[in-house]
Short mmCIF file of C-alpha atoms in Angstrom, two decimals:
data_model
loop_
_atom_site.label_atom_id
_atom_site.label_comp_id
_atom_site.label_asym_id
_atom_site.label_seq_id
_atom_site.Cartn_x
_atom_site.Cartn_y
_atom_site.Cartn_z
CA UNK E 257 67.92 102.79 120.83
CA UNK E 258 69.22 101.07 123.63
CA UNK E 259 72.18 102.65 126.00
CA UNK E 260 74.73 100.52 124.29
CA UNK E 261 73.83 100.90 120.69
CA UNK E 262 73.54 104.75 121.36
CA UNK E 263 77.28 104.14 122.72
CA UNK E 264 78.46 102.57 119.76
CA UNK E 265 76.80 104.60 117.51
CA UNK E 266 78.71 108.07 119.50
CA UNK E 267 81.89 106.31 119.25
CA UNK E 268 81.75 105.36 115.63
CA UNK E 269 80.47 109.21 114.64
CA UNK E 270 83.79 110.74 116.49
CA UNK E 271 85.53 108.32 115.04
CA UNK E 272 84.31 108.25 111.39
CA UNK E 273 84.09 112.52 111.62
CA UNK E 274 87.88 112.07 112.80
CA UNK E 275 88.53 110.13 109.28
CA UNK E 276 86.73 112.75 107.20
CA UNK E 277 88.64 115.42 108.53
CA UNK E 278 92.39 113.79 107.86
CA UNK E 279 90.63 112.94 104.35
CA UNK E 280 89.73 116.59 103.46
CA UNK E 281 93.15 117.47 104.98
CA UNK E 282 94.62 115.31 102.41
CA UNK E 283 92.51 116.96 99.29
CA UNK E 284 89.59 114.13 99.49
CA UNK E 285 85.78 115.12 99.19
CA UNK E 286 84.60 113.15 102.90
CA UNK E 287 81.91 113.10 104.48
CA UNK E 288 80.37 110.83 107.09
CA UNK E 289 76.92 108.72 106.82
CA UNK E 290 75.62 107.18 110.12
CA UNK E 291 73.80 104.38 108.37
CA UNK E 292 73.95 102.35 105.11
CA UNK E 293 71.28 104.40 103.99
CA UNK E 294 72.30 107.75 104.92
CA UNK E 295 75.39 106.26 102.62
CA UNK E 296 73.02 105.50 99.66
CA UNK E 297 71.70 108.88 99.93
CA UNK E 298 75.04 110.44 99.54
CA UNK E 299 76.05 108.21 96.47
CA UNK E 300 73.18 109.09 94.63
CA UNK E 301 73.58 112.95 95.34
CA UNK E 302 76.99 112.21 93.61
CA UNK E 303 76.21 110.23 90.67
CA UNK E 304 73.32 111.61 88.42
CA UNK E 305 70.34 110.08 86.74
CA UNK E 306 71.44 108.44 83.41
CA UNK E 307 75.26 108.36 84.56
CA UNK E 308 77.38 105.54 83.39
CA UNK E 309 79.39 103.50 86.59
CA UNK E 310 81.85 100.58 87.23
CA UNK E 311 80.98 99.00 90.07
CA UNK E 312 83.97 96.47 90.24
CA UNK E 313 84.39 93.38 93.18
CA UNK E 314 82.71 95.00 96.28
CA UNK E 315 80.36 93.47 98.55
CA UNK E 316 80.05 97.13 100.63
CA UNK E 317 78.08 98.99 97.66
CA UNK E 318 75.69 96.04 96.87
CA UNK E 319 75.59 96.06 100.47
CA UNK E 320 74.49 99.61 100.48
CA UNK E 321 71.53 98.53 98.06
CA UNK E 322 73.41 100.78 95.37
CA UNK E 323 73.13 98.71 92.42
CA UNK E 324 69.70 98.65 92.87
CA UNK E 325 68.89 102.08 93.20
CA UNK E 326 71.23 103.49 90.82
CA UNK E 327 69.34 100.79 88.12
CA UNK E 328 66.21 102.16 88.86
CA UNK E 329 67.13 105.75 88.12
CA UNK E 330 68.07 104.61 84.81
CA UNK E 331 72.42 104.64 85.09
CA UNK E 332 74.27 102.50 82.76
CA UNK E 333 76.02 99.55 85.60
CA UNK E 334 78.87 97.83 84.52
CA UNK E 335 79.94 95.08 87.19
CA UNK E 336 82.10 91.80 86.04
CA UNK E 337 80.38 89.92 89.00
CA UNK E 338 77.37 89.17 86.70
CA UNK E 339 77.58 85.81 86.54
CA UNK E 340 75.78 85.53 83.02
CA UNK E 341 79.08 86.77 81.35
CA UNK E 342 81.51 84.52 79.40
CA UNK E 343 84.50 85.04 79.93
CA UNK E 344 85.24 87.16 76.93
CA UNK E 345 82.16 89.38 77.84
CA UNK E 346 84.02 89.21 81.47
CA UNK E 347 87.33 91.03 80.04
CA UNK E 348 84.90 93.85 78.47
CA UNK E 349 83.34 94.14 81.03
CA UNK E 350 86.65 95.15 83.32
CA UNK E 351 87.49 97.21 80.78
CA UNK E 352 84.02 98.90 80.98
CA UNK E 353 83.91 99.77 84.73
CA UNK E 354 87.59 101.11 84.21
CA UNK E 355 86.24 103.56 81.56
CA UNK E 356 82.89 104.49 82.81
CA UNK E 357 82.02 108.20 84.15
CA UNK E 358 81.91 107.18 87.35
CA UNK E 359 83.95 104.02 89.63
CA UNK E 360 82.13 103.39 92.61
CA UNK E 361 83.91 100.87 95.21
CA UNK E 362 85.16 100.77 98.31
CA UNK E 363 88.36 100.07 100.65
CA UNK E 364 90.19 97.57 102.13
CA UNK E 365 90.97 99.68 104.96
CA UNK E 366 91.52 103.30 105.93
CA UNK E 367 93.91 104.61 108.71
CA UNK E 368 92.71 107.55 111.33
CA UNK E 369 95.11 109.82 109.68
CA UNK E 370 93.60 109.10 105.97
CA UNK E 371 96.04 106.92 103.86
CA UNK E 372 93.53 104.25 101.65
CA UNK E 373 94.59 100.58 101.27
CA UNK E 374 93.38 98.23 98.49
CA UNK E 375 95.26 94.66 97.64
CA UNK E 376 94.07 92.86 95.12
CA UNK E 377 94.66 89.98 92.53
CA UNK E 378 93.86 90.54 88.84
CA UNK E 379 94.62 94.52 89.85
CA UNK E 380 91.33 96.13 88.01
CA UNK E 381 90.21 97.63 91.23
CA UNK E 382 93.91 99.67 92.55
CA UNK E 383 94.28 100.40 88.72
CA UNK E 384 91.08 101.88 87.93
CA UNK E 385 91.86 103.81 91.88
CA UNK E 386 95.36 104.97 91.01
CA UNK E 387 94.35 106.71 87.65
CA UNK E 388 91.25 107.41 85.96
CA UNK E 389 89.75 109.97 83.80
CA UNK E 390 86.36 109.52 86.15
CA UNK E 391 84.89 110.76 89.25
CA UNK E 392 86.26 107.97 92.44
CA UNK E 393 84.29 107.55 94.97
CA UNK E 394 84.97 105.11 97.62
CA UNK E 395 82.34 104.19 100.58
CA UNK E 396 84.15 102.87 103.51
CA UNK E 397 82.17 101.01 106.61
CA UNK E 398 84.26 102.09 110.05
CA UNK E 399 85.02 98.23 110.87
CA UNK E 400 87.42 99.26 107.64
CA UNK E 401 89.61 101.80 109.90
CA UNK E 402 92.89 101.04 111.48
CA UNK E 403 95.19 103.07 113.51
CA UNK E 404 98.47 102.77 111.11
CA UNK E 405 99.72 101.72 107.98
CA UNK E 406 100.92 98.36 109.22
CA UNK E 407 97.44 97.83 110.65
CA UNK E 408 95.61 99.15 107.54
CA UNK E 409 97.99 96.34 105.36
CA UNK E 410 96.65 93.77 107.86
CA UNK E 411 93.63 94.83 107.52
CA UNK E 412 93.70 94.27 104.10
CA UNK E 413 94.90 91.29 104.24
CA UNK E 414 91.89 90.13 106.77
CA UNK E 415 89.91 90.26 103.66
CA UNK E 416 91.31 88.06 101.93
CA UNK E 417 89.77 84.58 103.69
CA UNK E 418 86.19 85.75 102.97
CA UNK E 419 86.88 86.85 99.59
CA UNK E 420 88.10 83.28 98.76
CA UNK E 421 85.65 82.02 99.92
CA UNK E 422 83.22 83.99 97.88
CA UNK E 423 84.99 83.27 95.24
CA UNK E 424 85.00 79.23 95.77
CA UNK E 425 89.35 79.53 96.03
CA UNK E 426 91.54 76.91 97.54
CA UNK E 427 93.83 78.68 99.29
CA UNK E 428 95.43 78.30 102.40
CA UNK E 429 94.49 81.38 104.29
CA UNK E 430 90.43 79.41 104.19
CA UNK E 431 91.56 77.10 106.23
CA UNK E 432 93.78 78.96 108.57
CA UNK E 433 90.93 82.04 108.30
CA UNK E 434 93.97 84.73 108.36
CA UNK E 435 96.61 85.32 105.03
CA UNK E 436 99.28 83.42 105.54
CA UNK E 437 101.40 85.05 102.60
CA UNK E 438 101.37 82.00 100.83
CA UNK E 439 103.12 81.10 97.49
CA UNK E 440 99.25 79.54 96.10
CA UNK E 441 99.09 79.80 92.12
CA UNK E 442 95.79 81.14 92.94
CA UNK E 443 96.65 83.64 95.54
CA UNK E 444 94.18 86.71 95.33
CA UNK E 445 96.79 89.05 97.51
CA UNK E 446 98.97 90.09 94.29
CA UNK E 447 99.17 94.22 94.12
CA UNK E 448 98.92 96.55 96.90
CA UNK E 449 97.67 99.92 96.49
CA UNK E 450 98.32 103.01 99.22
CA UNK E 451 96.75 106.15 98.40
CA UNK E 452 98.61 108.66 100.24
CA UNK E 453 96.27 111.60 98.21
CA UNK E 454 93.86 111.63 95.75
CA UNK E 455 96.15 111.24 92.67
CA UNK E 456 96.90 114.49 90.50
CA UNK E 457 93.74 116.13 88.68
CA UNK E 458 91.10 113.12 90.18
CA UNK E 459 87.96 114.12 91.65
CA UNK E 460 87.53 111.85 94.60
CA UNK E 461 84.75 111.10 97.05
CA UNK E 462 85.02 109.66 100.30
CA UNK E 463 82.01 108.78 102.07
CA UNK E 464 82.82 106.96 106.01
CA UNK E 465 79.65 104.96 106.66
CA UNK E 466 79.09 104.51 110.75
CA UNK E 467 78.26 100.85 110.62
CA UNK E 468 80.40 97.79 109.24
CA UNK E 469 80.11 96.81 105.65
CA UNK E 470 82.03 94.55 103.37
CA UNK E 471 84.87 92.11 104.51
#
């Protein structure tokens, strides 16, 4: 490792250990990963062989190479983003991850002192986060952490371009490349979600992963 990797990779441990701690302050389960893979690791001490989870719209845990892993040690994966779904199959499917043992995802953002920001547009994701019978557990790259709340909105928000994109949208914010709060009928930036504390009687997981992942 080079002098400036070995930098970076300093400054995102203090910072992502800094995270955990407000987190566990707060009543979360955090720990930090240095690596996508240390991440992995950390998920699948969590979630147990045979173990039905919702994996709903998030490009950090395929990123992770958690879908893949959690297949092959034989867990039950319910994810709408399979594109061989009708749309009927779709809207079981969302109801499936909401009701599974286990909803794995991750964050729009994170602030230093450990308040968790989601937006979203058909509102599975900050539903399923808010309340759930299931274990949460949420793995958050450290490009994801901001200094305040007004940041960790923005930061939110930064997603949103990408995710458009993904998704093969026409709205404004593609062509601008930042939300422009626009009045679009199909606008993805429709509920916000700001997890102060792990909601009342929900076991949640935090796991701060020292590299970026997701939008």
């Amino acid at each position: 490792m080079n002098p400036f990797e070995a930098a970076r990779t300093k400054a995102h441990e203090a910072l992502g250990n800094t995270v955990v701690k407000e987190l566990n302050k707060k009543g979360y389960q955090a720990v930090y990963a240095p690596t996508r893979e240390a991440a992995l690791e950390e998920v699948l001490k969590l979630i147990p062989e045979g173990a039905v989870v919702g994996v709903p719209g998030t490009v950090t845990i395929r990123e992770i190479g958690a879908m893949e892993r959690l297949a092959e040690r034989g867990c039950t994966i319910h994810h709408h983003w399979n594109p061989n779904l009708t749309p009927e199959e779709r809207m079981q499917t969302l109801m499936d991850e909401y009701c599974s043992d286990y909803f794995l995802t991750s964050a729009n953002a994170v602030t230093r002192d450990g308040m968790i920001v989601n937006i979203d547009g058909n509102g599975n994701r900050v539903s399923a986060m808010a309340w759930g019978r299931n274990i949460l557990i949420f793995v958050i790259g450290i490009n994801k952490v901001a200094g305040s709340l007004e940041e960790a909105i923005s930061r939110a928000r930064a997603a949103t371009p990408p995710n458009v994109l993904r998704l093969s949208g026409s709205t404004p914010c593609i062509q601008t490349g930042h939300c422009v709060d626009c009045d679009s009928p199909s606008r993805v930036c429709r509920a916000l979600l700001i997890l102060e504390r792990p909601t009342n009687g929900r076991r949640t997981h935090v796991i701060m992963v020292g590299e970026s992942l997701g939008y």
